[in-house]
mmCIF file of C-alpha atoms in Angstrom:
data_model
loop_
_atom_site.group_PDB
_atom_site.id
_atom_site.type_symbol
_atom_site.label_atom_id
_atom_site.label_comp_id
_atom_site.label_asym_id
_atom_site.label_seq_id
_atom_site.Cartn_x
_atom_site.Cartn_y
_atom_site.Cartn_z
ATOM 1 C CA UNK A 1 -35.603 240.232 91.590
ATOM 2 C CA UNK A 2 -37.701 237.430 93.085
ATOM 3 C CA UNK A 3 -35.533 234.735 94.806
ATOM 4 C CA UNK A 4 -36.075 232.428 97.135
ATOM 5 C CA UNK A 5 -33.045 230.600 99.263
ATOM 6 C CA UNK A 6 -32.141 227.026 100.570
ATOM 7 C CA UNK A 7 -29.118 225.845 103.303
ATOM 8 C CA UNK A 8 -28.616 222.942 104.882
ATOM 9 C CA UNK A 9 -26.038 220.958 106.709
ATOM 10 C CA UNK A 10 -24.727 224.087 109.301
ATOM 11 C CA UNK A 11 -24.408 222.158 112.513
ATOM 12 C CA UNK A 12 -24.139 224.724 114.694
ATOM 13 C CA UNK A 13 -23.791 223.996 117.963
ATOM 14 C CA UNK A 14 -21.985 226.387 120.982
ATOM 15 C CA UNK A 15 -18.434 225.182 119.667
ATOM 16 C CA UNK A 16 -18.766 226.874 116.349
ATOM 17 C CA UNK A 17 -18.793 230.576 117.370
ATOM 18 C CA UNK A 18 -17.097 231.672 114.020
ATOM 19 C CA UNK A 19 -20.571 229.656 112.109
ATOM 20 C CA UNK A 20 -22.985 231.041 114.439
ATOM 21 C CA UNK A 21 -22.091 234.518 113.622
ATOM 22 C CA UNK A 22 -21.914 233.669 109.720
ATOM 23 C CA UNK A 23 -25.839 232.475 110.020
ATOM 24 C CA UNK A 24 -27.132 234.980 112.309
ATOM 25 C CA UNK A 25 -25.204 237.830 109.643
ATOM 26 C CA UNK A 26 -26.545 236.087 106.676
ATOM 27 C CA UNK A 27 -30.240 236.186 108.400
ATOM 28 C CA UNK A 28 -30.155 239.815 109.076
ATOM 29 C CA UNK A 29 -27.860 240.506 105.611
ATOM 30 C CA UNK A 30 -30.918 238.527 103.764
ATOM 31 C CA UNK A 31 -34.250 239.651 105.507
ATOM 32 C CA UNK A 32 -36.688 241.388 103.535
ATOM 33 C CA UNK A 33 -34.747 240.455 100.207
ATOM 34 C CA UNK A 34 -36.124 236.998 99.422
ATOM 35 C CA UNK A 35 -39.675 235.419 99.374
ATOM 36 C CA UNK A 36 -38.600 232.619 101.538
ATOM 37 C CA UNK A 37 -36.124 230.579 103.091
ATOM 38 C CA UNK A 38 -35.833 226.918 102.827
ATOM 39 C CA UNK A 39 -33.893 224.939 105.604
ATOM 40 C CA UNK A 40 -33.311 221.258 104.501
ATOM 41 C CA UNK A 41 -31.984 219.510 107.950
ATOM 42 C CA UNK A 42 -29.212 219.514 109.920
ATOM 43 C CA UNK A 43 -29.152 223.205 111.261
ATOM 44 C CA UNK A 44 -28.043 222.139 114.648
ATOM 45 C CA UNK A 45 -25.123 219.386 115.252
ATOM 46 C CA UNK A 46 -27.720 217.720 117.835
ATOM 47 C CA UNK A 47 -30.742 218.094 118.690
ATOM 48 C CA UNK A 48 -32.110 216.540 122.219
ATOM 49 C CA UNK A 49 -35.298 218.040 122.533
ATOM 50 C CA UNK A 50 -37.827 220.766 122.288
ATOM 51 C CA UNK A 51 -36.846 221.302 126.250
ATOM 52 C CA UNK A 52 -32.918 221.176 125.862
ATOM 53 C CA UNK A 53 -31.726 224.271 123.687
ATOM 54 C CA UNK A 54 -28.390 225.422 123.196
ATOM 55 C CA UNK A 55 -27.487 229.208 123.327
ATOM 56 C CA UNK A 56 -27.387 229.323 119.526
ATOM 57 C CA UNK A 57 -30.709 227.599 119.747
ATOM 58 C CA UNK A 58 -32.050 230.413 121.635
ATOM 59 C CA UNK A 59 -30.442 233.303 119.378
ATOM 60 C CA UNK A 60 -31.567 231.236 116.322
ATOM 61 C CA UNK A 61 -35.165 231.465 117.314
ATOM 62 C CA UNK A 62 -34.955 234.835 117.494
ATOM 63 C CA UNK A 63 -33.469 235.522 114.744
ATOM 64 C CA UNK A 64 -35.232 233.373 111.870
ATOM 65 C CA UNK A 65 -38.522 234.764 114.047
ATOM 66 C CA UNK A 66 -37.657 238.327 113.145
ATOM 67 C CA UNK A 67 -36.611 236.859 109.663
ATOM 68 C CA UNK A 68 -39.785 235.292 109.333
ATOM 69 C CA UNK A 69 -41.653 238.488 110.010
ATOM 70 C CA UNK A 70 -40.850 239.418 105.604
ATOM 71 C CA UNK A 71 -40.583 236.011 104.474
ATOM 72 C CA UNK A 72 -41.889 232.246 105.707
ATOM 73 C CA UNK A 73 -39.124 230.388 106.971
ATOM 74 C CA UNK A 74 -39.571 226.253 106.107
ATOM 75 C CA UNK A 75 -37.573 222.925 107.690
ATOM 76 C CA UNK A 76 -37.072 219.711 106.890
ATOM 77 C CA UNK A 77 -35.246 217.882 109.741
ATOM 78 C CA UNK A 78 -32.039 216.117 109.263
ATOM 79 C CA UNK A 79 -30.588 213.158 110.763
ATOM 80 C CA UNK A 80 -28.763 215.587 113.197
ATOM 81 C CA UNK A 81 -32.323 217.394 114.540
ATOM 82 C CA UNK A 82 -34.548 214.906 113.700
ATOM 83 C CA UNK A 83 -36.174 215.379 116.885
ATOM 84 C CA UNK A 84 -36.977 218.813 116.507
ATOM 85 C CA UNK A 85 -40.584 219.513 117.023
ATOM 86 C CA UNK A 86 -43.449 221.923 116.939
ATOM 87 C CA UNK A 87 -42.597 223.761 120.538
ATOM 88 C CA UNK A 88 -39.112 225.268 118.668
ATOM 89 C CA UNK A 89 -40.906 225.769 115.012
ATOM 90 C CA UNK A 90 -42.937 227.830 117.158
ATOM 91 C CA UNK A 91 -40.634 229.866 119.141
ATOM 92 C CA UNK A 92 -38.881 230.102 115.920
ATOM 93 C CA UNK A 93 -41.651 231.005 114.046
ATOM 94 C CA UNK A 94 -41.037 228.454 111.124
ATOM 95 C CA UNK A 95 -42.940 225.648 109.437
ATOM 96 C CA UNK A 96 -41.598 221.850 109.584
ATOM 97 C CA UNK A 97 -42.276 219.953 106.000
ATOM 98 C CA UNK A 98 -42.271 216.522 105.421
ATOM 99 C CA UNK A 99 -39.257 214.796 104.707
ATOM 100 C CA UNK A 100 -39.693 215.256 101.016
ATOM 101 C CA UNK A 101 -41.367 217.954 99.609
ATOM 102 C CA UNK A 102 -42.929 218.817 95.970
ATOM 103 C CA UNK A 103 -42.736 222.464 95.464
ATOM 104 C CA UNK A 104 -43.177 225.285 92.329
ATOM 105 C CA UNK A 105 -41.221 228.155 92.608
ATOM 106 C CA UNK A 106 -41.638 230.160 89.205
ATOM 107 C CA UNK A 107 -43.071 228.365 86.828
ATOM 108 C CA UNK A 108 -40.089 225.528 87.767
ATOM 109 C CA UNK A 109 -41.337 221.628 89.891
ATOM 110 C CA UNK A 110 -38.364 221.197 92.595
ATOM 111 C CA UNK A 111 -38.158 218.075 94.772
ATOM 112 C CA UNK A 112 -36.796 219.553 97.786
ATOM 113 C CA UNK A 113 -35.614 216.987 101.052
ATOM 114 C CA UNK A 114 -32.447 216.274 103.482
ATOM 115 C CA UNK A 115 -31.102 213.795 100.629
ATOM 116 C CA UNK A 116 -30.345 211.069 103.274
ATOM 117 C CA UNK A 117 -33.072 209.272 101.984
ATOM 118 C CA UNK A 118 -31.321 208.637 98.675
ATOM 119 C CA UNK A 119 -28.085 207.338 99.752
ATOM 120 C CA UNK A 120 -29.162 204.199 99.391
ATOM 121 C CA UNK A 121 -25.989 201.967 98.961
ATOM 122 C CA UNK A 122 -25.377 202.805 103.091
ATOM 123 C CA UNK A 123 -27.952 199.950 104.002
ATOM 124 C CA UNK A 124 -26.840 199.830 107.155
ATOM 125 C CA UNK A 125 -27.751 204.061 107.717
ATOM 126 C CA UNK A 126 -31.000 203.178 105.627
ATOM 127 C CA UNK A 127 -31.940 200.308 108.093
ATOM 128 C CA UNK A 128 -31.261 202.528 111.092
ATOM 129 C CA UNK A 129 -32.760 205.585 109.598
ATOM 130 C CA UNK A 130 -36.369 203.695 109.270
ATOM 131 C CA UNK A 131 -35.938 202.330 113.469
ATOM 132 C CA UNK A 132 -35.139 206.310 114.420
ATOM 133 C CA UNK A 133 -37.616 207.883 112.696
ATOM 134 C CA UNK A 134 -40.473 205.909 113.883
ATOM 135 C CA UNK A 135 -42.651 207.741 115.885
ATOM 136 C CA UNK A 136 -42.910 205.653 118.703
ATOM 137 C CA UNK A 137 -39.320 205.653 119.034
ATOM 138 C CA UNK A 138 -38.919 209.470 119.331
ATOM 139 C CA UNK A 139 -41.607 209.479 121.540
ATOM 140 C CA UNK A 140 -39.474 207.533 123.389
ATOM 141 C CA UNK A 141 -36.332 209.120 123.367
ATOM 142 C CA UNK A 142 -37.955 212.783 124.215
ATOM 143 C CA UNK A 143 -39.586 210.874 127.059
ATOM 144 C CA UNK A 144 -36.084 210.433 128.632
ATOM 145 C CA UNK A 145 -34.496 212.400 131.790
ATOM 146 C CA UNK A 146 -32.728 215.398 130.202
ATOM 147 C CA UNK A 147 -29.242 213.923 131.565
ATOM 148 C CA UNK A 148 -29.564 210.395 129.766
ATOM 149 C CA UNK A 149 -30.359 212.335 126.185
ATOM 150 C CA UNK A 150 -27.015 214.512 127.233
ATOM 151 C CA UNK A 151 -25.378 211.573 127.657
ATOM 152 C CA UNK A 152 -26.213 210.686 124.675
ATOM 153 C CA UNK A 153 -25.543 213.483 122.883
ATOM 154 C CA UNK A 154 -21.910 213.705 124.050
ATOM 155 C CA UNK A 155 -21.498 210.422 122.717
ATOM 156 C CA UNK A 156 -22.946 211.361 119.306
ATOM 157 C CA UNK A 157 -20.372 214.373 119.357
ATOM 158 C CA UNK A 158 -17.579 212.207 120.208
ATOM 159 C CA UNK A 159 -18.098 209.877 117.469
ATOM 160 C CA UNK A 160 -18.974 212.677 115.077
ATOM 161 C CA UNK A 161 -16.051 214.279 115.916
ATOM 162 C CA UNK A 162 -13.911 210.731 115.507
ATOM 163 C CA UNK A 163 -15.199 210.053 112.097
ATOM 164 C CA UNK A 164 -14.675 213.550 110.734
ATOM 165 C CA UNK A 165 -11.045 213.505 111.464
ATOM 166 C CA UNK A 166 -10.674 209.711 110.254
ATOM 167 C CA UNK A 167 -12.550 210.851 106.819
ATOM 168 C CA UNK A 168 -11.678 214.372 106.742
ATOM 169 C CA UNK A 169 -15.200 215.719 106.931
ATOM 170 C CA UNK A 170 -16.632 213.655 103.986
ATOM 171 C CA UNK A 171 -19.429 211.213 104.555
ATOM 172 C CA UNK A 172 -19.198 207.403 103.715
ATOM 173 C CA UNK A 173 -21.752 207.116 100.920
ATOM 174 C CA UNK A 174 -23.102 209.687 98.367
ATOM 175 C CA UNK A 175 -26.828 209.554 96.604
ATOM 176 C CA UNK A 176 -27.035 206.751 94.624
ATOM 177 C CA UNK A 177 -28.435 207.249 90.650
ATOM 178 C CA UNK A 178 -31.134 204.542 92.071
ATOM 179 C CA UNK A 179 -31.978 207.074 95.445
ATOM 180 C CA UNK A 180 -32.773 209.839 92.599
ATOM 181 C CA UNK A 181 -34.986 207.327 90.252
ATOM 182 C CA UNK A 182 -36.593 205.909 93.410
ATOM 183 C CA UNK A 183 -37.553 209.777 94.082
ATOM 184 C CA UNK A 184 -38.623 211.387 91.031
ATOM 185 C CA UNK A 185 -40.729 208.128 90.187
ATOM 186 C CA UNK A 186 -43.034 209.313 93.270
ATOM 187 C CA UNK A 187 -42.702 213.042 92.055
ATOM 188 C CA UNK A 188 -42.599 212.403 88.141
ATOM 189 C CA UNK A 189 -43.410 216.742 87.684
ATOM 190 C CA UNK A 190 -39.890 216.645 89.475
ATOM 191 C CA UNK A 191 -37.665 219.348 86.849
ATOM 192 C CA UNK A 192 -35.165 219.652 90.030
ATOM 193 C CA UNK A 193 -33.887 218.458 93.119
ATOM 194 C CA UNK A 194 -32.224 220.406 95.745
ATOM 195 C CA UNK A 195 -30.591 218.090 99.248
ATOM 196 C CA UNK A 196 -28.063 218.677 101.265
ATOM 197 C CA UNK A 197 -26.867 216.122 103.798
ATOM 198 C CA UNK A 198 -23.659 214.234 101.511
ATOM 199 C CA UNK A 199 -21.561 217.299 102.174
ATOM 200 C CA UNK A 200 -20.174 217.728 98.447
ATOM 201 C CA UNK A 201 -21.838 220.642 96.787
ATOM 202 C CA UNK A 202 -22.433 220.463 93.271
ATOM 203 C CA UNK A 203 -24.833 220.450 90.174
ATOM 204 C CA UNK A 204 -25.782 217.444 88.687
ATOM 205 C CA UNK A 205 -28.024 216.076 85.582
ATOM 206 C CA UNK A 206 -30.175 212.807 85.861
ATOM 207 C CA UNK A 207 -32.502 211.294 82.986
ATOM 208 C CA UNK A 208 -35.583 210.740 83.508
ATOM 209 C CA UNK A 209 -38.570 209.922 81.018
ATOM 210 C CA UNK A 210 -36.815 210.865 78.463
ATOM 211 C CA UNK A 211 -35.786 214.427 79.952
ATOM 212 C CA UNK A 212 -32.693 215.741 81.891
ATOM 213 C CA UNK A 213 -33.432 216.398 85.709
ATOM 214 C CA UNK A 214 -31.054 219.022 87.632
ATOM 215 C CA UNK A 215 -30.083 217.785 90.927
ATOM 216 C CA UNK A 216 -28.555 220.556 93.533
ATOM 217 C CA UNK A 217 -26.535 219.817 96.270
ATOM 218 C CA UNK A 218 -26.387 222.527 99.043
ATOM 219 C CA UNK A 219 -23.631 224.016 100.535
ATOM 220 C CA UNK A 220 -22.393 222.690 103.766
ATOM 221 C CA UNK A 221 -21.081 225.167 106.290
ATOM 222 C CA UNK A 222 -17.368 224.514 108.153
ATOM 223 C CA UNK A 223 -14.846 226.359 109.662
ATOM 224 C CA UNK A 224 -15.847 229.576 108.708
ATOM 225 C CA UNK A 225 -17.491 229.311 105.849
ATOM 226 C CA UNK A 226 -20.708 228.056 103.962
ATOM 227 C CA UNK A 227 -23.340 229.190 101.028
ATOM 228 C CA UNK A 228 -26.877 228.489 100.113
ATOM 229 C CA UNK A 229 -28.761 227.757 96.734
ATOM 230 C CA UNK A 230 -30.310 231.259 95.171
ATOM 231 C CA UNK A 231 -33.608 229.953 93.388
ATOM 232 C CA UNK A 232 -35.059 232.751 90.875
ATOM 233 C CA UNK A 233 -37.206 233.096 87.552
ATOM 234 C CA UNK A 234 -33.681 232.874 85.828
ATOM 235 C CA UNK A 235 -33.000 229.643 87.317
ATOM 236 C CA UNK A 236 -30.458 228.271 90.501
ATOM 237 C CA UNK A 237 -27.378 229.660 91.392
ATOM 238 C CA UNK A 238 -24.783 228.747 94.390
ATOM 239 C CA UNK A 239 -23.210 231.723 96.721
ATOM 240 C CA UNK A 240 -20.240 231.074 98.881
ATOM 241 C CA UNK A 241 -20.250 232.689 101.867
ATOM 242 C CA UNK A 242 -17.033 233.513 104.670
ATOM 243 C CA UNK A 243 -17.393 235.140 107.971
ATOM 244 C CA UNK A 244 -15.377 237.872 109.020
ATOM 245 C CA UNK A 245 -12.486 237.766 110.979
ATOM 246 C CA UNK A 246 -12.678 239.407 114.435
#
């Protein structure tokens, strides 16, 4: 059956061996099976620079390049690997989108992005998410010595890290019913929305124009485990997905 598959929100990094396997198996477990695969942001816990790749950076690569070689692979950057840029899309063979994206996938409109963008009531996230993403401002930042964006980077983990265990794992704000208006008033073909980013998969219904919108928040992927959104003719479905113990 046709089918076409979204994740988002892994953070891998080269402290989660047990998450790294669990992507790299679902890669090779799903190649040649699915008409493509849709990455919505936040693959990699950080992400410093074209030039500064992690082992599981590297083994990515190769492996969504050899996925890639039965089915176009697609990204949308998070606010974790923002700065990822052409150089690694093309080592990795995949194609960055925009950070919202209209797309048909039979017969059916979905509004496909991170999802950060709609969590609107976190002002403070929303004011700082406009300064980062300018592009003079990452221009900056990749213009840095590679040991001042490490620095940085540590810091980011530390303070990831800190929040996580003060909040256990769940993020301060959620999309707001004015985020989803905001977007489907600039994509009004818009039958479904898939995001990631808020870390609480689930299915939701919004109205809009007199008509119920489906909104489907991805699986995120910790300690151990994870999932991804199953798109097909029939409609979406979420699979869960464990890694083995070794």
């Amino acid at each position: 059956m046709p089918q076409t598959l979204f994740i988002a929100d892994l953070h891998l990094s080269d402290d989660t061996p047990a998450l790294n396997r669990l992507f790299l198996q679902f890669l090779q477990e799903q190649q040649g099976r699915t008409d493509a695969l849709y990455i919505l942001g936040d693959l990699f816990e950080v992400w410093l620079g074209d030039d500064i790749l992690s082992n599981i950076a590297v083994e990515a690569a190769a492996a969504l390049k050899a996925f890639g070689r039965t089915a176009p692979v697609y990204f949308i950057c998070g606010n974790r690997d923002f700065l990822l840029g052409q150089d690694y899309a093309g080592r990795a063979g995949i194609t960055l989108l925009p950070d919202i994206r209209e797309i048909e996938l039979y017969g059916t409109h979905y509004l496909i992005s991170h999802g950060d963008e709609m969590c609107t009531d976190d002002v403070s996230y929303q004011r700082f998410r406009r300064i980062i993403r300018n592009p003079w401002l990452r221009k900056l930042l990749l213009a840095l010595p590679q040991s001042r964006r490490r620095k940085i980077a540590a810091k980011i983990r530390a303070a990831s890290k800190e929040k996580k265990q003060a909040m256990g794992h769940t993020p301060v704000s959620d999309v707001t019913e004015q985020g989803v208006q905001a977007a489907l008033n600039h994509h009004p073909q818009t039958e479904a929305l898939i995001h990631g980013h808020t870390h609480r998969p689930a299915e939701h219904e919004h109205g809009f124009n007199g008509r119920t919108v489906k909104r489907y928040v991805l699986p995120d992927w910790y300690g151990g485990s994870g999932g991804y959104l199953k798109v097909s003719p029939e409609g979406a479905e979420t699979v869960a997905l464990k890694t083995e113990a070794v």
